[in-house]
Every structure is written in C-alpha cells, then in structure tokens.
PDB file of C-alpha atoms in Angstrom:
ATOM      1  CA  MET A 314      80.963  92.534  76.742  1.00  0.00           C
ATOM      2  CA  VAL A 315      77.958  91.944  74.487  1.00  0.00           C
ATOM      3  CA  VAL A 316      75.649  94.950  74.809  1.00  0.00           C
ATOM      4  CA  SER A 317      72.094  95.029  73.491  1.00  0.00           C
ATOM      5  CA  ALA A 318      70.858  98.125  71.737  1.00  0.00           C
ATOM      6  CA  MET A 319      67.892  98.146  74.088  1.00  0.00           C
ATOM      7  CA  ILE A 320      68.682 100.356  77.078  1.00  0.00           C
ATOM      8  CA  GLY A 321      66.020  98.644  79.186  1.00  0.00           C
ATOM      9  CA  GLY A 322      67.605  95.248  78.558  1.00  0.00           C
ATOM     10  CA  GLY A 323      64.611  93.684  76.799  1.00  0.00           C
ATOM     11  CA  PRO A 324      61.473  92.243  78.442  1.00  0.00           C
ATOM     12  CA  PRO A 325      60.770  92.560  82.185  1.00  0.00           C
ATOM     13  CA  LYS A 326      63.017  90.426  84.351  1.00  0.00           C
ATOM     14  CA  THR A 327      63.057  89.202  87.914  1.00  0.00           C
ATOM     15  CA  VAL A 328      66.189  90.368  89.731  1.00  0.00           C
ATOM     16  CA  LEU A 329      67.382  89.124  93.120  1.00  0.00           C
ATOM     17  CA  ILE A 330      69.521  91.649  95.005  1.00  0.00           C
ATOM     18  CA  THR A 331      71.155  90.893  98.343  1.00  0.00           C
ATOM     19  CA  GLY A 332      71.938  93.779 100.679  1.00  0.00           C
ATOM     20  CA  VAL A 333      68.959  95.518  99.095  1.00  0.00           C
ATOM     21  CA  SER A 334      67.998  97.904 101.882  1.00  0.00           C
ATOM     22  CA  ARG A 335      70.736 100.530 101.562  1.00  0.00           C
ATOM     23  CA  GLY A 336      73.559 101.871  99.428  1.00  0.00           C
ATOM     24  CA  LEU A 337      74.135 100.344  96.009  1.00  0.00           C
ATOM     25  CA  GLY A 338      71.562  97.589  96.502  1.00  0.00           C
ATOM     26  CA  ARG A 339      68.763  99.987  97.352  1.00  0.00           C
ATOM     27  CA  ALA A 340      69.562 102.388  94.526  1.00  0.00           C
ATOM     28  CA  LEU A 341      69.784  99.532  92.020  1.00  0.00           C
ATOM     29  CA  ALA A 342      66.483  98.033  93.202  1.00  0.00           C
ATOM     30  CA  LEU A 343      64.658 101.341  92.813  1.00  0.00           C
ATOM     31  CA  GLU A 344      66.148 101.941  89.367  1.00  0.00           C
ATOM     32  CA  LEU A 345      65.250  98.470  88.104  1.00  0.00           C
ATOM     33  CA  ALA A 346      61.749  98.653  89.562  1.00  0.00           C
ATOM     34  CA  ARG A 347      61.185 102.005  87.841  1.00  0.00           C
ATOM     35  CA  ARG A 348      62.053 100.270  84.579  1.00  0.00           C
ATOM     36  CA  GLY A 349      59.354  97.673  85.182  1.00  0.00           C
ATOM     37  CA  HIS A 350      61.431  94.792  86.521  1.00  0.00           C
ATOM     38  CA  THR A 351      60.472  92.654  89.526  1.00  0.00           C
ATOM     39  CA  ILE A 352      62.712  92.836  92.589  1.00  0.00           C
ATOM     40  CA  ILE A 353      63.467  90.025  95.000  1.00  0.00           C
ATOM     41  CA  GLY A 354      65.537  91.415  97.829  1.00  0.00           C
ATOM     42  CA  CYS A 355      66.975  90.509 101.178  1.00  0.00           C
ATOM     43  CA  SER A 356      68.715  92.422 103.933  1.00  0.00           C
ATOM     44  CA  ARG A 357      69.175  92.069 107.671  1.00  0.00           C
ATOM     45  CA  SER A 358      67.133  95.144 108.641  1.00  0.00           C
ATOM     46  CA  GLN A 359      63.375  94.572 108.750  1.00  0.00           C
ATOM     47  CA  ASP A 360      62.690  98.308 109.174  1.00  0.00           C
ATOM     48  CA  LYS A 361      64.750  99.233 106.124  1.00  0.00           C
ATOM     49  CA  ILE A 362      63.184  96.399 104.115  1.00  0.00           C
ATOM     50  CA  GLN A 363      59.725  97.746 104.918  1.00  0.00           C
ATOM     51  CA  ALA A 364      60.746 101.295 104.004  1.00  0.00           C
ATOM     52  CA  LEU A 365      62.019 100.104 100.633  1.00  0.00           C
ATOM     53  CA  GLN A 366      58.916  97.988 100.051  1.00  0.00           C
ATOM     54  CA  ASP A 367      56.778 101.091 100.550  1.00  0.00           C
ATOM     55  CA  GLU A 368      58.876 103.049  98.050  1.00  0.00           C
ATOM     56  CA  LEU A 369      59.108 100.503  95.245  1.00  0.00           C
ATOM     57  CA  PRO A 370      56.695 101.259  92.398  1.00  0.00           C
ATOM     58  CA  ARG A 371      53.917  98.706  92.016  1.00  0.00           C
ATOM     59  CA  SER A 372      51.910  97.774  88.954  1.00  0.00           C
ATOM     60  CA  SER A 373      48.273  98.829  88.817  1.00  0.00           C
ATOM     61  CA  GLU A 374      47.006  95.360  89.680  1.00  0.00           C
ATOM     62  CA  ASP A 375      49.038  95.140  92.878  1.00  0.00           C
ATOM     63  CA  PRO A 376      47.222  95.612  96.187  1.00  0.00           C
ATOM     64  CA  PRO A 377      48.369  98.281  98.648  1.00  0.00           C
ATOM     65  CA  ALA A 378      51.677  97.414 100.285  1.00  0.00           C
ATOM     66  CA  ALA A 379      51.166  94.966 103.110  1.00  0.00           C
ATOM     67  CA  SER A 380      53.156  94.959 106.306  1.00  0.00           C
ATOM     68  CA  SER A 381      56.084  92.568 106.084  1.00  0.00           C
ATOM     69  CA  SER A 382      56.520  89.798 108.600  1.00  0.00           C
ATOM     70  CA  SER A 383      59.954  88.969 109.946  1.00  0.00           C
ATOM     71  CA  SER A 384      60.451  86.527 107.091  1.00  0.00           C
ATOM     72  CA  SER A 385      58.837  88.016 104.009  1.00  0.00           C
ATOM     73  CA  SER A 386      56.578  90.586 102.481  1.00  0.00           C
ATOM     74  CA  SER A 387      53.170  89.746 101.098  1.00  0.00           C
ATOM     75  CA  SER A 388      53.515  87.220  98.310  1.00  0.00           C
ATOM     76  CA  SER A 389      50.631  88.923  96.451  1.00  0.00           C
ATOM     77  CA  CYS A 390      52.764  92.015  95.755  1.00  0.00           C
ATOM     78  CA  LYS A 391      54.873  92.272  92.623  1.00  0.00           C
ATOM     79  CA  HIS A 392      58.131  92.512  94.557  1.00  0.00           C
ATOM     80  CA  LEU A 393      59.356  90.191  97.301  1.00  0.00           C
ATOM     81  CA  LEU A 394      61.531  91.650 100.059  1.00  0.00           C
ATOM     82  CA  THR A 395      62.525  89.764 103.153  1.00  0.00           C
ATOM     83  CA  ALA A 396      64.707  90.223 106.229  1.00  0.00           C
ATOM     84  CA  ILE A 397      67.431  87.574 105.972  1.00  0.00           C
ATOM     85  CA  ASP A 398      71.110  87.422 106.826  1.00  0.00           C
ATOM     86  CA  VAL A 399      73.075  85.990 103.894  1.00  0.00           C
ATOM     87  CA  ARG A 400      75.532  84.491 106.379  1.00  0.00           C
ATOM     88  CA  SER A 401      72.881  81.931 107.391  1.00  0.00           C
ATOM     89  CA  ASP A 402      72.825  79.014 104.960  1.00  0.00           C
ATOM     90  CA  SER A 403      69.598  77.644 106.451  1.00  0.00           C
ATOM     91  CA  SER A 404      67.876  81.014 106.040  1.00  0.00           C
ATOM     92  CA  ILE A 405      68.944  81.258 102.400  1.00  0.00           C
ATOM     93  CA  LYS A 406      67.654  77.709 101.844  1.00  0.00           C
ATOM     94  CA  GLU A 407      64.222  78.760 103.136  1.00  0.00           C
ATOM     95  CA  PHE A 408      64.400  81.948 101.067  1.00  0.00           C
ATOM     96  CA  ALA A 409      64.951  79.883  97.926  1.00  0.00           C
ATOM     97  CA  LYS A 410      61.928  77.726  98.788  1.00  0.00           C
ATOM     98  CA  LEU A 411      59.813  80.870  99.184  1.00  0.00           C
ATOM     99  CA  VAL A 412      60.989  82.178  95.820  1.00  0.00           C
ATOM    100  CA  VAL A 413      59.961  78.907  94.149  1.00  0.00           C
ATOM    101  CA  GLN A 414      56.586  78.869  95.916  1.00  0.00           C
ATOM    102  CA  THR A 415      55.808  82.404  94.768  1.00  0.00           C
ATOM    103  CA  ARG A 416      57.033  81.706  91.221  1.00  0.00           C
ATOM    104  CA  ARG A 417      59.718  84.355  91.296  1.00  0.00           C
ATOM    105  CA  VAL A 418      62.812  82.396  90.254  1.00  0.00           C
ATOM    106  CA  PRO A 419      65.282  85.150  89.294  1.00  0.00           C
ATOM    107  CA  ASP A 420      66.583  85.808  85.814  1.00  0.00           C
ATOM    108  CA  ILE A 421      69.442  87.803  87.359  1.00  0.00           C
ATOM    109  CA  ILE A 422      71.109  87.584  90.764  1.00  0.00           C
ATOM    110  CA  VAL A 423      73.158  90.487  92.110  1.00  0.00           C
ATOM    111  CA  ASN A 424      75.222  89.350  95.088  1.00  0.00           C
ATOM    112  CA  ASN A 425      75.612  92.812  96.560  1.00  0.00           C
ATOM    113  CA  ALA A 426      75.517  92.303 100.353  1.00  0.00           C
ATOM    114  CA  GLY A 427      78.838  93.326 101.823  1.00  0.00           C
ATOM    115  CA  THR A 428      80.692  94.884 104.692  1.00  0.00           C
ATOM    116  CA  ILE A 429      84.180  96.188 105.426  1.00  0.00           C
ATOM    117  CA  ASN A 430      86.500  96.248 108.411  1.00  0.00           C
ATOM    118  CA  LYS A 431      87.436  99.492 110.115  1.00  0.00           C
ATOM    119  CA  ASN A 432      90.785 100.719 108.826  1.00  0.00           C
ATOM    120  CA  ASN A 433      93.412  98.746 110.696  1.00  0.00           C
ATOM    121  CA  LYS A 434      96.538  96.684 110.189  1.00  0.00           C
ATOM    122  CA  ILE A 435      95.702  92.996 109.959  1.00  0.00           C
ATOM    123  CA  TRP A 436      97.222  92.147 113.338  1.00  0.00           C
ATOM    124  CA  GLU A 437      94.978  94.757 114.938  1.00  0.00           C
ATOM    125  CA  VAL A 438      91.737  93.633 113.275  1.00  0.00           C
ATOM    126  CA  PRO A 439      89.633  91.771 115.870  1.00  0.00           C
ATOM    127  CA  ALA A 440      88.844  88.171 114.953  1.00  0.00           C
ATOM    128  CA  GLU A 441      85.116  88.876 115.024  1.00  0.00           C
ATOM    129  CA  ASP A 442      85.532  91.726 112.531  1.00  0.00           C
ATOM    130  CA  PHE A 443      87.535  89.513 110.186  1.00  0.00           C
ATOM    131  CA  ASP A 444      84.876  86.811 110.441  1.00  0.00           C
ATOM    132  CA  MET A 445      82.087  89.305 109.724  1.00  0.00           C
ATOM    133  CA  VAL A 446      83.765  90.429 106.491  1.00  0.00           C
ATOM    134  CA  ILE A 447      84.543  86.927 105.219  1.00  0.00           C
ATOM    135  CA  ASP A 448      81.208  85.441 106.287  1.00  0.00           C
ATOM    136  CA  THR A 449      79.223  88.230 104.614  1.00  0.00           C
ATOM    137  CA  ASN A 450      81.257  88.988 101.510  1.00  0.00           C
ATOM    138  CA  LEU A 451      82.317  85.458 100.603  1.00  0.00           C
ATOM    139  CA  LYS A 452      80.260  82.848 102.440  1.00  0.00           C
ATOM    140  CA  GLY A 453      77.105  84.880 101.854  1.00  0.00           C
ATOM    141  CA  VAL A 454      77.693  84.686  98.104  1.00  0.00           C
ATOM    142  CA  ALA A 455      78.373  80.947  98.334  1.00  0.00           C
ATOM    143  CA  ASN A 456      75.111  80.444 100.225  1.00  0.00           C
ATOM    144  CA  ILE A 457      73.146  82.212  97.494  1.00  0.00           C
ATOM    145  CA  LEU A 458      74.891  80.210  94.768  1.00  0.00           C
ATOM    146  CA  ARG A 459      74.293  76.946  96.625  1.00  0.00           C
ATOM    147  CA  HIS A 460      70.531  77.377  96.746  1.00  0.00           C
ATOM    148  CA  PHE A 461      69.703  79.519  93.712  1.00  0.00           C
ATOM    149  CA  LEU A 462      72.021  78.213  90.998  1.00  0.00           C
ATOM    150  CA  PRO A 463      70.157  74.869  90.803  1.00  0.00           C
ATOM    151  CA  LEU A 464      66.942  76.802  90.104  1.00  0.00           C
ATOM    152  CA  MET A 465      68.602  78.663  87.240  1.00  0.00           C
ATOM    153  CA  ILE A 466      70.215  75.493  85.901  1.00  0.00           C
ATOM    154  CA  GLU A 467      66.809  73.815  85.831  1.00  0.00           C
ATOM    155  CA  ARG A 468      65.479  76.713  83.739  1.00  0.00           C
ATOM    156  CA  LYS A 469      68.643  76.663  81.583  1.00  0.00           C
ATOM    157  CA  ARG A 470      69.178  80.396  81.865  1.00  0.00           C
ATOM    158  CA  GLY A 471      70.370  83.029  84.321  1.00  0.00           C
ATOM    159  CA  ILE A 472      72.948  85.707  85.025  1.00  0.00           C
ATOM    160  CA  ILE A 473      74.812  85.942  88.338  1.00  0.00           C
ATOM    161  CA  VAL A 474      76.596  89.184  89.172  1.00  0.00           C
ATOM    162  CA  ASN A 475      79.003  88.957  92.099  1.00  0.00           C
ATOM    163  CA  MET A 476      79.891  92.435  93.304  1.00  0.00           C
ATOM    164  CA  SER A 477      83.641  92.802  93.477  1.00  0.00           C
ATOM    165  CA  SER A 478      85.781  95.891  93.993  1.00  0.00           C
ATOM    166  CA  GLY A 479      88.847  97.653  92.694  1.00  0.00           C
ATOM    167  CA  TRP A 480      90.351  96.295  95.898  1.00  0.00           C
ATOM    168  CA  GLY A 481      89.558  92.814  94.648  1.00  0.00           C
ATOM    169  CA  ARG A 482      92.030  93.402  91.822  1.00  0.00           C
ATOM    170  CA  SER A 483      94.694  95.569  93.473  1.00  0.00           C
ATOM    171  CA  PRO A 484      95.719  95.779  97.139  1.00  0.00           C
ATOM    172  CA  ALA A 485      95.241  98.525  99.704  1.00  0.00           C
ATOM    173  CA  ALA A 486      96.594  98.925 103.230  1.00  0.00           C
ATOM    174  CA  GLU A 487      94.426  98.596 106.343  1.00  0.00           C
ATOM    175  CA  VAL A 488      91.563  96.844 104.559  1.00  0.00           C
ATOM    176  CA  ALA A 489      93.208  93.440 104.173  1.00  0.00           C
ATOM    177  CA  PRO A 490      90.099  91.442 105.232  1.00  0.00           C
ATOM    178  CA  TYR A 491      87.977  93.279 102.670  1.00  0.00           C
ATOM    179  CA  CYS A 492      90.615  92.886  99.944  1.00  0.00           C
ATOM    180  CA  ALA A 493      90.898  89.181 100.758  1.00  0.00           C
ATOM    181  CA  SER A 494      87.142  88.726 100.441  1.00  0.00           C
ATOM    182  CA  LYS A 495      86.915  90.529  97.109  1.00  0.00           C
ATOM    183  CA  TRP A 496      89.970  88.786  95.626  1.00  0.00           C
ATOM    184  CA  ALA A 497      88.190  85.584  96.649  1.00  0.00           C
ATOM    185  CA  ILE A 498      85.039  86.733  94.832  1.00  0.00           C
ATOM    186  CA  GLU A 499      87.083  87.217  91.667  1.00  0.00           C
ATOM    187  CA  GLY A 500      88.509  83.700  91.936  1.00  0.00           C
ATOM    188  CA  LEU A 501      85.192  82.148  92.931  1.00  0.00           C
ATOM    189  CA  SER A 502      83.429  83.750  89.983  1.00  0.00           C
ATOM    190  CA  ARG A 503      86.017  82.595  87.452  1.00  0.00           C
ATOM    191  CA  SER A 504      85.956  79.068  88.831  1.00  0.00           C
ATOM    192  CA  VAL A 505      82.151  78.824  88.901  1.00  0.00           C
ATOM    193  CA  ALA A 506      82.090  80.165  85.336  1.00  0.00           C
ATOM    194  CA  LYS A 507      83.840  76.964  84.263  1.00  0.00           C
ATOM    195  CA  GLU A 508      81.178  74.846  85.981  1.00  0.00           C
ATOM    196  CA  LEU A 509      78.061  76.418  84.480  1.00  0.00           C
ATOM    197  CA  PRO A 510      76.093  74.833  81.644  1.00  0.00           C
ATOM    198  CA  PRO A 511      75.182  76.791  78.501  1.00  0.00           C
ATOM    199  CA  GLY A 512      72.632  79.545  79.033  1.00  0.00           C
ATOM    200  CA  LEU A 513      74.100  80.749  82.326  1.00  0.00           C
ATOM    201  CA  ALA A 514      76.861  83.190  83.195  1.00  0.00           C
ATOM    202  CA  VAL A 515      78.614  84.471  86.300  1.00  0.00           C
ATOM    203  CA  ILE A 516      80.388  87.827  86.273  1.00  0.00           C
ATOM    204  CA  SER A 517      82.423  89.671  88.892  1.00  0.00           C
ATOM    205  CA  LEU A 518      81.507  93.346  88.742  1.00  0.00           C
ATOM    206  CA  SER A 519      83.346  96.224  90.379  1.00  0.00           C
ATOM    207  CA  PRO A 520      80.970  99.140  90.970  1.00  0.00           C
ATOM    208  CA  GLY A 521      83.764 101.678  90.763  1.00  0.00           C
ATOM    209  CA  VAL A 522      84.188 104.256  93.516  1.00  0.00           C
ATOM    210  CA  VAL A 523      80.785 105.294  94.888  1.00  0.00           C
ATOM    211  CA  ASN A 524      79.884 107.363  97.949  1.00  0.00           C
ATOM    212  CA  THR A 525      78.467 104.696 100.243  1.00  0.00           C
ATOM    213  CA  ASP A 526      78.717 104.098 103.985  1.00  0.00           C
ATOM    214  CA  MET A 527      81.505 101.612 103.314  1.00  0.00           C
ATOM    215  CA  LEU A 528      83.502 104.156 101.344  1.00  0.00           C
ATOM    216  CA  ALA A 529      83.020 106.710 104.109  1.00  0.00           C
ATOM    217  CA  SER A 530      84.380 104.145 106.564  1.00  0.00           C
ATOM    218  CA  CYS A 531      87.656 104.170 104.610  1.00  0.00           C
ATOM    219  CA  PHE A 532      87.823 107.639 103.079  1.00  0.00           C
ATOM    220  CA  GLY A 533      86.066 109.732 105.714  1.00  0.00           C
ATOM    221  CA  SER A 534      84.620 113.036 104.500  1.00  0.00           C
ATOM    222  CA  SER A 535      86.389 112.754 101.133  1.00  0.00           C
ATOM    223  CA  ALA A 536      83.908 110.015 100.187  1.00  0.00           C
ATOM    224  CA  ALA A 537      81.501 112.848  99.354  1.00  0.00           C
ATOM    225  CA  LEU A 538      83.679 113.703  96.343  1.00  0.00           C
ATOM    226  CA  TYR A 539      82.467 110.565  94.559  1.00  0.00           C
ATOM    227  CA  PRO A 540      79.129 109.825  92.839  1.00  0.00           C
ATOM    228  CA  SER A 541      76.129 108.853  94.943  1.00  0.00           C
ATOM    229  CA  PRO A 542      74.465 105.427  94.600  1.00  0.00           C
ATOM    230  CA  GLU A 543      71.520 107.152  92.916  1.00  0.00           C
ATOM    231  CA  THR A 544      73.834 108.623  90.271  1.00  0.00           C
ATOM    232  CA  TRP A 545      75.562 105.264  89.805  1.00  0.00           C
ATOM    233  CA  ALA A 546      72.423 103.117  89.525  1.00  0.00           C
ATOM    234  CA  PRO A 547      71.172 103.971  85.993  1.00  0.00           C
ATOM    235  CA  LYS A 548      74.458 103.036  84.326  1.00  0.00           C
ATOM    236  CA  ALA A 549      74.842  99.947  86.494  1.00  0.00           C
ATOM    237  CA  ALA A 550      71.273  98.817  85.789  1.00  0.00           C
ATOM    238  CA  THR A 551      71.712  99.129  82.030  1.00  0.00           C
ATOM    239  CA  MET A 552      74.996  97.247  82.150  1.00  0.00           C
ATOM    240  CA  ILE A 553      73.583  94.403  84.281  1.00  0.00           C
ATOM    241  CA  LEU A 554      70.415  94.047  82.194  1.00  0.00           C
ATOM    242  CA  ASN A 555      72.478  93.655  79.030  1.00  0.00           C
ATOM    243  CA  LEU A 556      74.810  90.927  80.276  1.00  0.00           C
ATOM    244  CA  THR A 557      74.578  87.632  78.378  1.00  0.00           C
ATOM    245  CA  GLU A 558      76.034  84.153  78.611  1.00  0.00           C
ATOM    246  CA  ASP A 559      78.849  85.404  76.381  1.00  0.00           C
ATOM    247  CA  ASP A 560      80.081  87.432  79.366  1.00  0.00           C
ATOM    248  CA  ASN A 561      80.581  84.311  81.466  1.00  0.00           C
ATOM    249  CA  GLY A 562      83.737  84.536  83.580  1.00  0.00           C
ATOM    250  CA  ALA A 563      84.353  88.227  82.865  1.00  0.00           C
ATOM    251  CA  SER A 564      85.631  90.744  85.399  1.00  0.00           C
ATOM    252  CA  LEU A 565      83.896  94.023  84.588  1.00  0.00           C
ATOM    253  CA  THR A 566      83.639  97.532  86.010  1.00  0.00           C
ATOM    254  CA  VAL A 567      80.666  99.885  85.915  1.00  0.00           C
TER     255      VAL A 567
END
C-alpha cells in the first residue's frame, strides 16, 4: 500500500460513511471530523443520527446544530447526516441527489453498514435473517456504488473502501450468512476494481477484531478482550486517508 508521510492524509476531504451512527462507523466519523474532514453519513436510526450530529465538531462558521428531519440534517452545516436504510435503492438514489445539491460529493466512501446473523447452523437460520444480512452487507454496498460511483467517475477521482472481515477471507461455523456476504464483498471489490477508470480505486478492508455489538453477538462477554472502536479509529482513519489509486483492488487489514 502506498502510504503518505502526512498522518492527516493531506488536505481536508469529504468522507461518506454508511452505518455511521454506532460502532466502527461512529468512531471513524468522530475521528475524521476531529481531523477537519467533512462527514456525510447515513444510518437507519434517526435518534442516533441526531446524537452524532450534535457531537461532531463544527467549524467556526457553522450555525448551531439544527434538528434533523427524517431525511436529512440541515444542509447549511458542515456535515450531512441522514436517516436512510442502505437496503433501499430508491432511498440511496435520493441521497445521492441530495449530496450533489449540497455540493458534498465524497472523496472517499466507506461502505461500513453491516449486520450479522445470530450464531446458528445454516439450516436453522430463518430466511428473514439470511435476507437481512445479504441485503445489508452486499446489496447495500451495491446500491451505494450504483449511485455514487458515477459522481466520482465524473470528477475523475475517488476512493471506495468496502468493509470486509477476516471471515470474508477464512470460514467460521454458525455465521455462514455473514461469511457469504463478506466473501462476496471481496469478490465484488476485486471485480469493480477492474472496471474503474484511472484516478479511482476500490479496496476491501478488514477492520480486524474490534469490540462491537456484532462481535459480542458472536463472542459473548469475551468480545470485551478486544480493542474498542474508539481505540481502533485513529489507525483506521490514517490508513483510509492515505489510500491512493495504486491500492486499487487490494484486500487490506487495519
């Protein structure tokens, strides 16, 4: 991977993060905002979106945080957070239109939104649980790519980070739907990498093992033995900010 000597990753950037309201997404958004970058974020929970909006640092020229509507926060604020489900292609299409209207086309996209099935053998995983994992972890990423990649291609630059997992590169029992979705992310990323024009790159990135709600779902109380999202975020932020088009098609780990 090509790594800049600048820890901050150069000039301020606009970063879109899905699943921004909790876990890795929230910690990454706060870390990047503290470094002076602009955050575009989406998540299903309006309450959690508003809580994050209130916590994100704002530049001196920003007005006081305005109350978010069900679709978006005030476009006059530096950051743009909105309550959207990545599983809805039509919602992501409208989100992309809003981003263009507010002149916040991202320099970096972090496809972070994800979920996991409860530990269970595949024949005991309810169909609706399987669908939730695939629709969020895989189709959600495809929806973002469908509507945001053309904006990056038009600008002839952009980095897309698709969050993968160690379980997207090696198997584990009782999380077959999750493994399937993350193996698919690895394949999707490598295939899309071959389709991108110069100036753009797509990377699959495993966060490593981090103490999130999803890890606790699998590991139980032993999840607390691993680093918190807040501990993870500084290293992850630096790594993401320093990705370049030379990293196109790579499978990396924080």
